[in-house]
PDB file of C-alpha atoms in Angstrom:
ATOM      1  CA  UNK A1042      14.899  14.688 -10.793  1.00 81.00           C
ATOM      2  CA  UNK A1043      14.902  13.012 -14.266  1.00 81.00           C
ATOM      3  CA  UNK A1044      11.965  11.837 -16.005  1.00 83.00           C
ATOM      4  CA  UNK A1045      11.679   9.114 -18.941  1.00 82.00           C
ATOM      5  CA  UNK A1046       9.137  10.602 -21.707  1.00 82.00           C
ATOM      6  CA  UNK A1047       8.738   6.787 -22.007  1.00 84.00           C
ATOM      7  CA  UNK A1048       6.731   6.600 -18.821  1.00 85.00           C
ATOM      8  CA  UNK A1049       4.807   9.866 -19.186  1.00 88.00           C
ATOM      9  CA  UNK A1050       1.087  10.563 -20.107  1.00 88.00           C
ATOM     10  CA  UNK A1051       2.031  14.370 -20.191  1.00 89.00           C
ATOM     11  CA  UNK A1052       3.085  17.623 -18.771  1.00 86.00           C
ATOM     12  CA  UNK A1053       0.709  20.107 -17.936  1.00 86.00           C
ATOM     13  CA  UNK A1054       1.386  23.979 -17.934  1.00 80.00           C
ATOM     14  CA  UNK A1055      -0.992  24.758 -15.145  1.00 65.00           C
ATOM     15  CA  UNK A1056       0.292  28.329 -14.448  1.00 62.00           C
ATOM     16  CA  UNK A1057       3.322  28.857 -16.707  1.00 52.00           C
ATOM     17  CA  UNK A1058       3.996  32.301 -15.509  1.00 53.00           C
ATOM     18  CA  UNK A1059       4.708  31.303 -12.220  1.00 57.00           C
ATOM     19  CA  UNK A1060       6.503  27.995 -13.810  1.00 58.00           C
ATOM     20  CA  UNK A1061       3.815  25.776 -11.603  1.00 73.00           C
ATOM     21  CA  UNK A1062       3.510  22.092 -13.535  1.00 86.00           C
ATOM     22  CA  UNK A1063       2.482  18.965 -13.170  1.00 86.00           C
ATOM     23  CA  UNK A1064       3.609  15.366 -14.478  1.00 88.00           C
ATOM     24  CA  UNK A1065       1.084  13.106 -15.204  1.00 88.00           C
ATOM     25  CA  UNK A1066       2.807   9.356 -15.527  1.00 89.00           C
ATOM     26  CA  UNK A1067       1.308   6.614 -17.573  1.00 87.00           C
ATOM     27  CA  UNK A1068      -0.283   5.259 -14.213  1.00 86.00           C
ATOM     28  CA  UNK A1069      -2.432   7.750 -13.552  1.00 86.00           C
ATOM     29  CA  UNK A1070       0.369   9.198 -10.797  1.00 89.00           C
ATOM     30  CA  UNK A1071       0.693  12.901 -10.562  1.00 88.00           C
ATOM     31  CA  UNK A1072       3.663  15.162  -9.387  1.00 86.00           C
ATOM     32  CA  UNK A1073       3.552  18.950  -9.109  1.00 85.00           C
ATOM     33  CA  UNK A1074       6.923  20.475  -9.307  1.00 85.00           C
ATOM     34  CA  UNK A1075       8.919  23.003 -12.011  1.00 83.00           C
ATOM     35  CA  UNK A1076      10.318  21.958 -15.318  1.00 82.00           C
ATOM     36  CA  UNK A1077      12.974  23.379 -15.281  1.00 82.00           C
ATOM     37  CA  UNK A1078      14.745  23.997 -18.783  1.00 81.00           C
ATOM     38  CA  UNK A1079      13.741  27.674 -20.053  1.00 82.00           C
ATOM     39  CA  UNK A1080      13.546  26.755 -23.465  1.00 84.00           C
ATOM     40  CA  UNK A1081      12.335  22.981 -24.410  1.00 84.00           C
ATOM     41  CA  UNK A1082      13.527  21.329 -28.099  1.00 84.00           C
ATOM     42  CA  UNK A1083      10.832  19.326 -30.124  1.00 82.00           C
ATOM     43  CA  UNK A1084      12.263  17.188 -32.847  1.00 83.00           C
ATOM     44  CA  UNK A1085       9.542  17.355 -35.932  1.00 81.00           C
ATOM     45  CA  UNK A1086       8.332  14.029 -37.948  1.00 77.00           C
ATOM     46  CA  UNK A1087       9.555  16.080 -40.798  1.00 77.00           C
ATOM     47  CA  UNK A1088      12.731  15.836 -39.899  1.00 77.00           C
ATOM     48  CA  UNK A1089      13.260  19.299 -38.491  1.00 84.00           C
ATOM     49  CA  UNK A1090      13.466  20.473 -34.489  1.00 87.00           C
ATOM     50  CA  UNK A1091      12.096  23.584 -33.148  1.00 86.00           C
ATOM     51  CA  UNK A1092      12.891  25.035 -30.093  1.00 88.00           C
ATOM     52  CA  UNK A1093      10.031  26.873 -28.070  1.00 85.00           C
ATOM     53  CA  UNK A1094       9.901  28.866 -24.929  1.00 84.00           C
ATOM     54  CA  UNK A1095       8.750  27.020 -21.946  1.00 80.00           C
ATOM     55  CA  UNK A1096       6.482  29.501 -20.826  1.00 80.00           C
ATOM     56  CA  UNK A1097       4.855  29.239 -23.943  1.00 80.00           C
ATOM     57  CA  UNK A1098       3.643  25.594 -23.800  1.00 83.00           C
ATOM     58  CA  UNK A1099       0.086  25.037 -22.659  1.00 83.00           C
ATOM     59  CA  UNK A1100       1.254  21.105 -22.597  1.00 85.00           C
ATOM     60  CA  UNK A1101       3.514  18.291 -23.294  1.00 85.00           C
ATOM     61  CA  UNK A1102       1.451  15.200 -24.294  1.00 88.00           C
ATOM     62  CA  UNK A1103       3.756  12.090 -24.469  1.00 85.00           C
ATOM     63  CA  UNK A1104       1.304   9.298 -25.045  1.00 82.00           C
ATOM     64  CA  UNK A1105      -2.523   8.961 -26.230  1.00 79.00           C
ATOM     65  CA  UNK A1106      -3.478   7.056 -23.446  1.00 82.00           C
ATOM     66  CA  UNK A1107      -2.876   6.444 -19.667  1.00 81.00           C
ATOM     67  CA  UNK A1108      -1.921   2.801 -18.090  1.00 80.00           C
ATOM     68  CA  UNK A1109      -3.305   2.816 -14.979  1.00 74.00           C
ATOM     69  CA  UNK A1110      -2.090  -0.329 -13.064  1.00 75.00           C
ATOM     70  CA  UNK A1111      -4.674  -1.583 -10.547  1.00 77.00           C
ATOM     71  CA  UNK A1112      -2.028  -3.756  -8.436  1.00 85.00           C
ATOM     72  CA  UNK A1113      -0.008  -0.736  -7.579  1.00 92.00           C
ATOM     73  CA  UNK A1114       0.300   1.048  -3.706  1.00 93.00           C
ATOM     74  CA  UNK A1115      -1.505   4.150  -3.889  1.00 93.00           C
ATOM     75  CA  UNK A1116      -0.527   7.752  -2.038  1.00 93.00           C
ATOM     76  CA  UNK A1117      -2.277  10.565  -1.351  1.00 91.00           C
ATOM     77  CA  UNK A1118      -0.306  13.661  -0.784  1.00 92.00           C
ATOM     78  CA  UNK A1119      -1.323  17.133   0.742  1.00 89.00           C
ATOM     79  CA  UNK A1120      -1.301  19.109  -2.202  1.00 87.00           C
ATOM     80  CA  UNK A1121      -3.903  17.426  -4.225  1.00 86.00           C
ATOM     81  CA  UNK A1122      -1.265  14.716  -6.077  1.00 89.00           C
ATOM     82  CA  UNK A1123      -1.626  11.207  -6.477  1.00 91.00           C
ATOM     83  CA  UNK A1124       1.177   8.197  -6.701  1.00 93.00           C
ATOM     84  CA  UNK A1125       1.245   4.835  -7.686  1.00 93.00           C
ATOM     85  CA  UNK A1126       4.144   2.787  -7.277  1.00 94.00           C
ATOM     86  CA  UNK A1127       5.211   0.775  -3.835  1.00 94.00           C
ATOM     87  CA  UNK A1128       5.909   1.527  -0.659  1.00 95.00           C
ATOM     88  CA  UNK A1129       9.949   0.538  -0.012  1.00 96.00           C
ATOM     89  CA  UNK A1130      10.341   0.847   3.424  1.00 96.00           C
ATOM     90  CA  UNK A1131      10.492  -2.621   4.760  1.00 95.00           C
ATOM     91  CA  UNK A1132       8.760  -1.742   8.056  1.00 95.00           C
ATOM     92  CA  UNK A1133       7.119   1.066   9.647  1.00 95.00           C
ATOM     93  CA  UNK A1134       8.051   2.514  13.183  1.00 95.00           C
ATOM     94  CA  UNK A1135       4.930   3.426  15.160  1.00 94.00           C
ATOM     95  CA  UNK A1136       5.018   5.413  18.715  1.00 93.00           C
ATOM     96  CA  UNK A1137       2.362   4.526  20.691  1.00 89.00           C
ATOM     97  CA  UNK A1138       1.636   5.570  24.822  1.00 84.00           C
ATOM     98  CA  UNK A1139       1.628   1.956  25.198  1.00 83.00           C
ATOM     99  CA  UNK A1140       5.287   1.091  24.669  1.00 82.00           C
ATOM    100  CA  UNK A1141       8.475   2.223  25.794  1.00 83.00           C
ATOM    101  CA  UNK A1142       9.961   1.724  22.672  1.00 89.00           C
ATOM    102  CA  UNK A1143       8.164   2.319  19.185  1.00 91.00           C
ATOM    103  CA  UNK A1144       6.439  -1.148  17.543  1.00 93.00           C
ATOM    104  CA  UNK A1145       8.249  -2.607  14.188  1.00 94.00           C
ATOM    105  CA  UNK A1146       5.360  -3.395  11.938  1.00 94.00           C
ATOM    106  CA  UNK A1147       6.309  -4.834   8.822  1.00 94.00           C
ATOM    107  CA  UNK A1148       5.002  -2.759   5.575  1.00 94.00           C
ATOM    108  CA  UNK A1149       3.983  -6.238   3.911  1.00 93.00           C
ATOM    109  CA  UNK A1150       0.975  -6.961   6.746  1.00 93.00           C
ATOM    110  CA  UNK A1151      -0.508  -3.367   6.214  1.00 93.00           C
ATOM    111  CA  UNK A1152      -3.275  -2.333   4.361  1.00 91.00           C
ATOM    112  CA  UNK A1153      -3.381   1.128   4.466  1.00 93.00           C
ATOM    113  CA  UNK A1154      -2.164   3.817   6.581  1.00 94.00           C
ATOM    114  CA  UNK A1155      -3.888   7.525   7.020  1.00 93.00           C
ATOM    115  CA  UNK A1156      -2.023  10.398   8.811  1.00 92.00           C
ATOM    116  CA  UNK A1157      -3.811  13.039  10.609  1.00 88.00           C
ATOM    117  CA  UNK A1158      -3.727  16.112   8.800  1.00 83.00           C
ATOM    118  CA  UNK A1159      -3.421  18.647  12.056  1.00 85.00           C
ATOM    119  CA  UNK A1160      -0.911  16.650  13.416  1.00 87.00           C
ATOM    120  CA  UNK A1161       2.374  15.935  11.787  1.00 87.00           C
ATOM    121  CA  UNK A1162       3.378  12.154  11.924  1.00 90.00           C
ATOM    122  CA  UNK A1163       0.259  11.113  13.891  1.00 92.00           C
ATOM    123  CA  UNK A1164      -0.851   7.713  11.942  1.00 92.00           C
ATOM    124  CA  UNK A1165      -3.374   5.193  12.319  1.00 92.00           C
ATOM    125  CA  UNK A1166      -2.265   2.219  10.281  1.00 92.00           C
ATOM    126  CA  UNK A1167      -4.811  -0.246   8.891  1.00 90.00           C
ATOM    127  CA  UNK A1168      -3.604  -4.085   9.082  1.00 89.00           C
ATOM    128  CA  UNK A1169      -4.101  -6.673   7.107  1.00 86.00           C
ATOM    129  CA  UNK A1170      -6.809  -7.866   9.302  1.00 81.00           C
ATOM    130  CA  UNK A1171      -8.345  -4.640   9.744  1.00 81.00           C
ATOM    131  CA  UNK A1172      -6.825  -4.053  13.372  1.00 84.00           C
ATOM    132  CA  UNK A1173      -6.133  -0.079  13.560  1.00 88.00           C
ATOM    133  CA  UNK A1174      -2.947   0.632  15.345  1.00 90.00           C
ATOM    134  CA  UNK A1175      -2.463   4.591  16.474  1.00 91.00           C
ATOM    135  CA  UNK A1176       0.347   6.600  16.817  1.00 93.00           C
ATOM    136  CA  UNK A1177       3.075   8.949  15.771  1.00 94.00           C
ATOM    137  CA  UNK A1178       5.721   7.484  12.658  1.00 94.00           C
ATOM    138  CA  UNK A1179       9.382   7.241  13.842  1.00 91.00           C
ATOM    139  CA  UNK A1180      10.695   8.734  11.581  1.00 93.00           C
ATOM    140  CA  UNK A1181       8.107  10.936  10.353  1.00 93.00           C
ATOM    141  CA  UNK A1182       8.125   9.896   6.645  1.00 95.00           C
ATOM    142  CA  UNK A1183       8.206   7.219   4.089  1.00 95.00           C
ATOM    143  CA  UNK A1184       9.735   5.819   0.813  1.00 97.00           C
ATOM    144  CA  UNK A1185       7.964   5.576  -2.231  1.00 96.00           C
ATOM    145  CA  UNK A1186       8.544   4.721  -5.528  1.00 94.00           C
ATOM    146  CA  UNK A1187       6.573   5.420  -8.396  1.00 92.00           C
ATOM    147  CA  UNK A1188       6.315   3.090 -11.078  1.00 89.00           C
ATOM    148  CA  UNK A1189       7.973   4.187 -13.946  1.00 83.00           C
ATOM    149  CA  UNK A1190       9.797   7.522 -11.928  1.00 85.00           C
ATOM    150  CA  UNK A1191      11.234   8.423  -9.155  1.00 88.00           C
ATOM    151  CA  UNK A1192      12.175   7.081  -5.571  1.00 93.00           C
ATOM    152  CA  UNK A1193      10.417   9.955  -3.111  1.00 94.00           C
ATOM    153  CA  UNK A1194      11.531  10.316   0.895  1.00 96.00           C
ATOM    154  CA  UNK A1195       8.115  11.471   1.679  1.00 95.00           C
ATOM    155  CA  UNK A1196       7.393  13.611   4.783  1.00 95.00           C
ATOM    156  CA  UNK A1197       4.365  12.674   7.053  1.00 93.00           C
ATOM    157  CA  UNK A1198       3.565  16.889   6.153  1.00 92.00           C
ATOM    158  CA  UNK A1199       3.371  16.007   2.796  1.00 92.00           C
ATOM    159  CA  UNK A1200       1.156  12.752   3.087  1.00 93.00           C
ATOM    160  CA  UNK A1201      -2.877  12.090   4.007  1.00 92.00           C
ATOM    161  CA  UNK A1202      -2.485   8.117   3.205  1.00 93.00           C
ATOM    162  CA  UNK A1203      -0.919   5.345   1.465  1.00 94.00           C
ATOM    163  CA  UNK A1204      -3.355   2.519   0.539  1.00 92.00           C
ATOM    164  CA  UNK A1205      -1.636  -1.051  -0.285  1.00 91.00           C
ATOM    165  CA  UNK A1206      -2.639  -3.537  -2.410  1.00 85.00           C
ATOM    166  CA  UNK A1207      -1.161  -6.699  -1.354  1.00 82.00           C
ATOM    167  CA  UNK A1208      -1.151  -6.773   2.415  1.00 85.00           C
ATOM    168  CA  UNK A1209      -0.485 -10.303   3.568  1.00 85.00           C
ATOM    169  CA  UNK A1210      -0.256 -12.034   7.339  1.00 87.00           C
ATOM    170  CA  UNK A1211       2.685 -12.254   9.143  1.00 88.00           C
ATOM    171  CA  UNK A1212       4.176 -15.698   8.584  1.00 90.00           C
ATOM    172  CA  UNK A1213       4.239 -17.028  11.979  1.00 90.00           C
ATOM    173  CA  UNK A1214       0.520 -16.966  11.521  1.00 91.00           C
ATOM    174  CA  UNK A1215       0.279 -18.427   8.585  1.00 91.00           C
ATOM    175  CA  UNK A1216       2.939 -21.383   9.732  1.00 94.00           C
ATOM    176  CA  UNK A1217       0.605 -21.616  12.985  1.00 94.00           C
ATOM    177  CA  UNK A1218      -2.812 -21.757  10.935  1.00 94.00           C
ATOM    178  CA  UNK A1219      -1.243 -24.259   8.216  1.00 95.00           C
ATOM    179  CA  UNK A1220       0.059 -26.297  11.286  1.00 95.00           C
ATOM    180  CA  UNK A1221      -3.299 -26.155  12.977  1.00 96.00           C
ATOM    181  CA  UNK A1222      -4.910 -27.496   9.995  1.00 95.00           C
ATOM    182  CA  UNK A1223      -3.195 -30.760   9.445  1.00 95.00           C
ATOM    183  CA  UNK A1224      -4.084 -31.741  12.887  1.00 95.00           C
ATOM    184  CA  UNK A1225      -7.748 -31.251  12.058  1.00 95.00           C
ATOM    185  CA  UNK A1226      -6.781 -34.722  10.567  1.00 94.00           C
ATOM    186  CA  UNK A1227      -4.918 -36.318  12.911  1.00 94.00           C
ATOM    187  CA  UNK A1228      -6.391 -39.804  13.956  1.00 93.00           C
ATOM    188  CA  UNK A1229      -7.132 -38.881  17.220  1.00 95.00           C
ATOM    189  CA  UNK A1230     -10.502 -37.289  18.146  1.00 94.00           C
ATOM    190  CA  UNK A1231      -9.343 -35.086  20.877  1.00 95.00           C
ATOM    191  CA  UNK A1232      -6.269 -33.671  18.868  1.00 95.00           C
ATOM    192  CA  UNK A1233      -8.802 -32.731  16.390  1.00 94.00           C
ATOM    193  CA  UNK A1234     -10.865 -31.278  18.640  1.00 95.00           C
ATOM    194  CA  UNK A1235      -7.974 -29.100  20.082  1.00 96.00           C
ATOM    195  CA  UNK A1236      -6.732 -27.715  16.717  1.00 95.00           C
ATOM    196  CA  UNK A1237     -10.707 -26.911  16.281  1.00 95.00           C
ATOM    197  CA  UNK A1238     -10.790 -24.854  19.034  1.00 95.00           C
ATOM    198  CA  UNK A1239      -7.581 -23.161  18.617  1.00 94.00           C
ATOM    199  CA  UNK A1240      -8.381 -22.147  15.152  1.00 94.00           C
ATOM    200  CA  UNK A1241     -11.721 -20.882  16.542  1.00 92.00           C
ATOM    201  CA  UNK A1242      -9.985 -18.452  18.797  1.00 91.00           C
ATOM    202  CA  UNK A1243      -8.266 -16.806  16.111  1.00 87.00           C
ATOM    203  CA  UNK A1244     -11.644 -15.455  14.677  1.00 84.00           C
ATOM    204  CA  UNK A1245     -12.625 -14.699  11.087  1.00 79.00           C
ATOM    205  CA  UNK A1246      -8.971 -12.538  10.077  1.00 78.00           C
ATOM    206  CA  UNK A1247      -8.131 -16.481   9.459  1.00 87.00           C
ATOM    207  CA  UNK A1248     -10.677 -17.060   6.884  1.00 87.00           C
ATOM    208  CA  UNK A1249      -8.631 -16.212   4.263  1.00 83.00           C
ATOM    209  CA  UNK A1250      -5.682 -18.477   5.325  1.00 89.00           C
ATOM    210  CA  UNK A1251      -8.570 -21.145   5.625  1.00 92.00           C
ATOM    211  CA  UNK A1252     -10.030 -20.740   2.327  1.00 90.00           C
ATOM    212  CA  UNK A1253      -6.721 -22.698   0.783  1.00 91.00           C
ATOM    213  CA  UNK A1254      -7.213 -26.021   2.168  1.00 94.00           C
ATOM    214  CA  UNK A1255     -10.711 -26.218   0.854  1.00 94.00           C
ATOM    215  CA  UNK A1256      -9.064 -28.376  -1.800  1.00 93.00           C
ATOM    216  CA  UNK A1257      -7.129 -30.453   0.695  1.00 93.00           C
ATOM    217  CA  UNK A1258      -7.047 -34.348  -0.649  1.00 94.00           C
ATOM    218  CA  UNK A1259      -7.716 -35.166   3.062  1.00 94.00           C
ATOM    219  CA  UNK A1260     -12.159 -35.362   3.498  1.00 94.00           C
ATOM    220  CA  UNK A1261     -11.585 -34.743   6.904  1.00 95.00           C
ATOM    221  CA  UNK A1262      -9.874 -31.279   6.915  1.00 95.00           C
ATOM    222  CA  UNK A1263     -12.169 -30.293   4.342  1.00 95.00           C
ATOM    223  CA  UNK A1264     -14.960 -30.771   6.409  1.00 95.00           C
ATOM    224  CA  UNK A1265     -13.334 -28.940   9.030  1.00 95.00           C
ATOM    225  CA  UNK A1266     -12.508 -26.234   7.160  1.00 95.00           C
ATOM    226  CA  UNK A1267     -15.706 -25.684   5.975  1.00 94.00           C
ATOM    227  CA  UNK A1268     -17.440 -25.866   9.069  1.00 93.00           C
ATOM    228  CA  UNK A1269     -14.556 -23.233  10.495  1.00 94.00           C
ATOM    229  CA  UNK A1270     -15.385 -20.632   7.687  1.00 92.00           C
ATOM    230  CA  UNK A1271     -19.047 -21.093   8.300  1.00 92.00           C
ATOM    231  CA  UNK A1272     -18.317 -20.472  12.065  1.00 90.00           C
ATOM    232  CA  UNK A1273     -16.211 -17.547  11.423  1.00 87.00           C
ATOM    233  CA  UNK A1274     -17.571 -16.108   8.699  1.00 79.00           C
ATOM    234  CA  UNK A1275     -16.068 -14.491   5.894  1.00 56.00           C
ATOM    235  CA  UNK A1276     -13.894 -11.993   8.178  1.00 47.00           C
ATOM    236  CA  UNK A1277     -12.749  -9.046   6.961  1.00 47.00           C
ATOM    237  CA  UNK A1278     -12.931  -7.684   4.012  1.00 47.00           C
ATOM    238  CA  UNK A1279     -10.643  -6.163   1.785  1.00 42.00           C
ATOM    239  CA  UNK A1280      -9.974  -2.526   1.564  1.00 42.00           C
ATOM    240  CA  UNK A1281     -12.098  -1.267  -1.411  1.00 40.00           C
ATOM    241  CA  UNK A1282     -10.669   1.232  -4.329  1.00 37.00           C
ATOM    242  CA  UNK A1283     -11.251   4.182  -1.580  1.00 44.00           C
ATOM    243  CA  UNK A1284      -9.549   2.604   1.348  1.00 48.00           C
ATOM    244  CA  UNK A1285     -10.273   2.214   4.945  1.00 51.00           C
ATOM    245  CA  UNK A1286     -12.730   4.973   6.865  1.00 51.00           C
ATOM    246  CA  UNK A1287     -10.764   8.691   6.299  1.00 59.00           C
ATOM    247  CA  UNK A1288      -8.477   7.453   3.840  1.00 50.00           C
ATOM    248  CA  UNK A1289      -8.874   9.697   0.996  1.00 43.00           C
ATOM    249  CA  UNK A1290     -12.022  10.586   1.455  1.00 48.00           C
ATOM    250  CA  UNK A1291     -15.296   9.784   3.842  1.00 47.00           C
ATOM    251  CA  UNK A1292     -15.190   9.589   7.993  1.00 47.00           C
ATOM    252  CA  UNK A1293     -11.442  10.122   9.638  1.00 46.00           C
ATOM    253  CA  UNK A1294      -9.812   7.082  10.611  1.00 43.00           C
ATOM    254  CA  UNK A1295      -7.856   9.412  13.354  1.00 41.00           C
ATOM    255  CA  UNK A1296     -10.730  11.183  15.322  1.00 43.00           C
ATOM    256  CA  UNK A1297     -10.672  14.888  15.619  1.00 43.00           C
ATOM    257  CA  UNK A1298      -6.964  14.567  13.371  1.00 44.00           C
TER     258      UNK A1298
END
């Protein structure tokens, strides 16, 4: 693959002998791989270029500072590397024993996803609500792309978990819950009442959805509302910079792998 110096922190010569290096991209993400000309040219402020032996070079520094990007997807990978960049496929394919045919979740409602590392393609995938889902992926890897490099097919072998940073609701819910809502001011008591106890049995993943129409122009609704998120709490909360339980680090989302 081809890589911008544009986008690079720098390239590190961890065992030049045995041509073993690693990328390090202005985001923080990390690829281990070969570079793979034999001899690399450096053109000289002075005006001059020199040519040096790659097995001579310690390390390629391209910028004095990383970017790290904190609104990036994050994966983990087997061999110690780190991405950031976003997660392409649109959906994910999950086997369970509780379907005939595997479930089509889309990407955008998950949070994070951890695969088992004893057993290729086993997953548990995180929601945006916090619901775990467990399985095996169909197929057994993923698209990523890193910001500022490449597009990776990914392997579940070469994965322990992608964390995502903007995992939203799927949109029927949030039609539903937007729907819901206006009725809370509807002129009759007992439709109010309903859309009440509707909302109420969609627990505290709503909260968030809620939280908009805090500013509704409509007193009503905002009392409502309140009241709801005080019922319901504050739900669940967001995935912190380490993830989910197992994901990259701390007790395995996927018990015994």
């Amino acid at each position: 693959m081809d890589l911008a110096g544009s986008e690079l922190l720098e390239i590190r010569m961890d065992n030049p002998g045995n041509a073993v290096h690693r990328v390090v991209f202005l985001n923080t993400s990390q690829l281990a791989g070969m570079v793979l000309p034999e001899k690399i040219r450096l053109e000289l402020k002075l005006g001059s270029s020199v040519e040096l032996l790659r097995d001579m070079i310690a390390q390629l520094r391209f910028a004095a500072e990383e970017k790290p990007a904190a609104d990036l997807d994050r994966v983990l990978l087997a061999n110690g590397d780190e991405l950031f960049g976003r997660a392409t496929d649109k959906t994910i394919r999950l086997a369970t024993e509780f379907c005939a045919e595997p479930m089509s979740i889309s990407t955008g409602n998950v949070r994070a996803l951890e695969l088992s590392p004893t057993h290729i393609a086993r997953a548990a995938v995180q929601m945006w609500d916090g619901t775990v889902l467990r399985g095996e992926l169909s197929p057994a890897a993923l698209t990523f792309a890193v910001a500022g490099g490449p597009t990776l097919r990914l392997h579940a072998g070469e994965v322990l978990g992608l964390l995502r940073t903007d995992a939203v609701p799927p949109e029927d819910l949030v039609q539903k819950v937007d729907k819901l809502v206006a009725q809370l001011g509807a002129e009759s008591h007992e439709d109010r009442e309903a859309a009440m106890k509707e909302l109420e049995a969609l627990k505290g993943a709503i909260v968030p959805l809620l939280k908009k129409h805090l500013s509704s122009t409509d007193p009503e609704v905002r009392h409502r509302v309140k009241q709801l998120i005080e019922k319901l709490g504050e739900g669940e909360k967001p995935a912190g910079p380490d993830g989910p339980p197992g994901m990259f680090g701390g007790a395995a989302v996927i018990p015994g792998g």
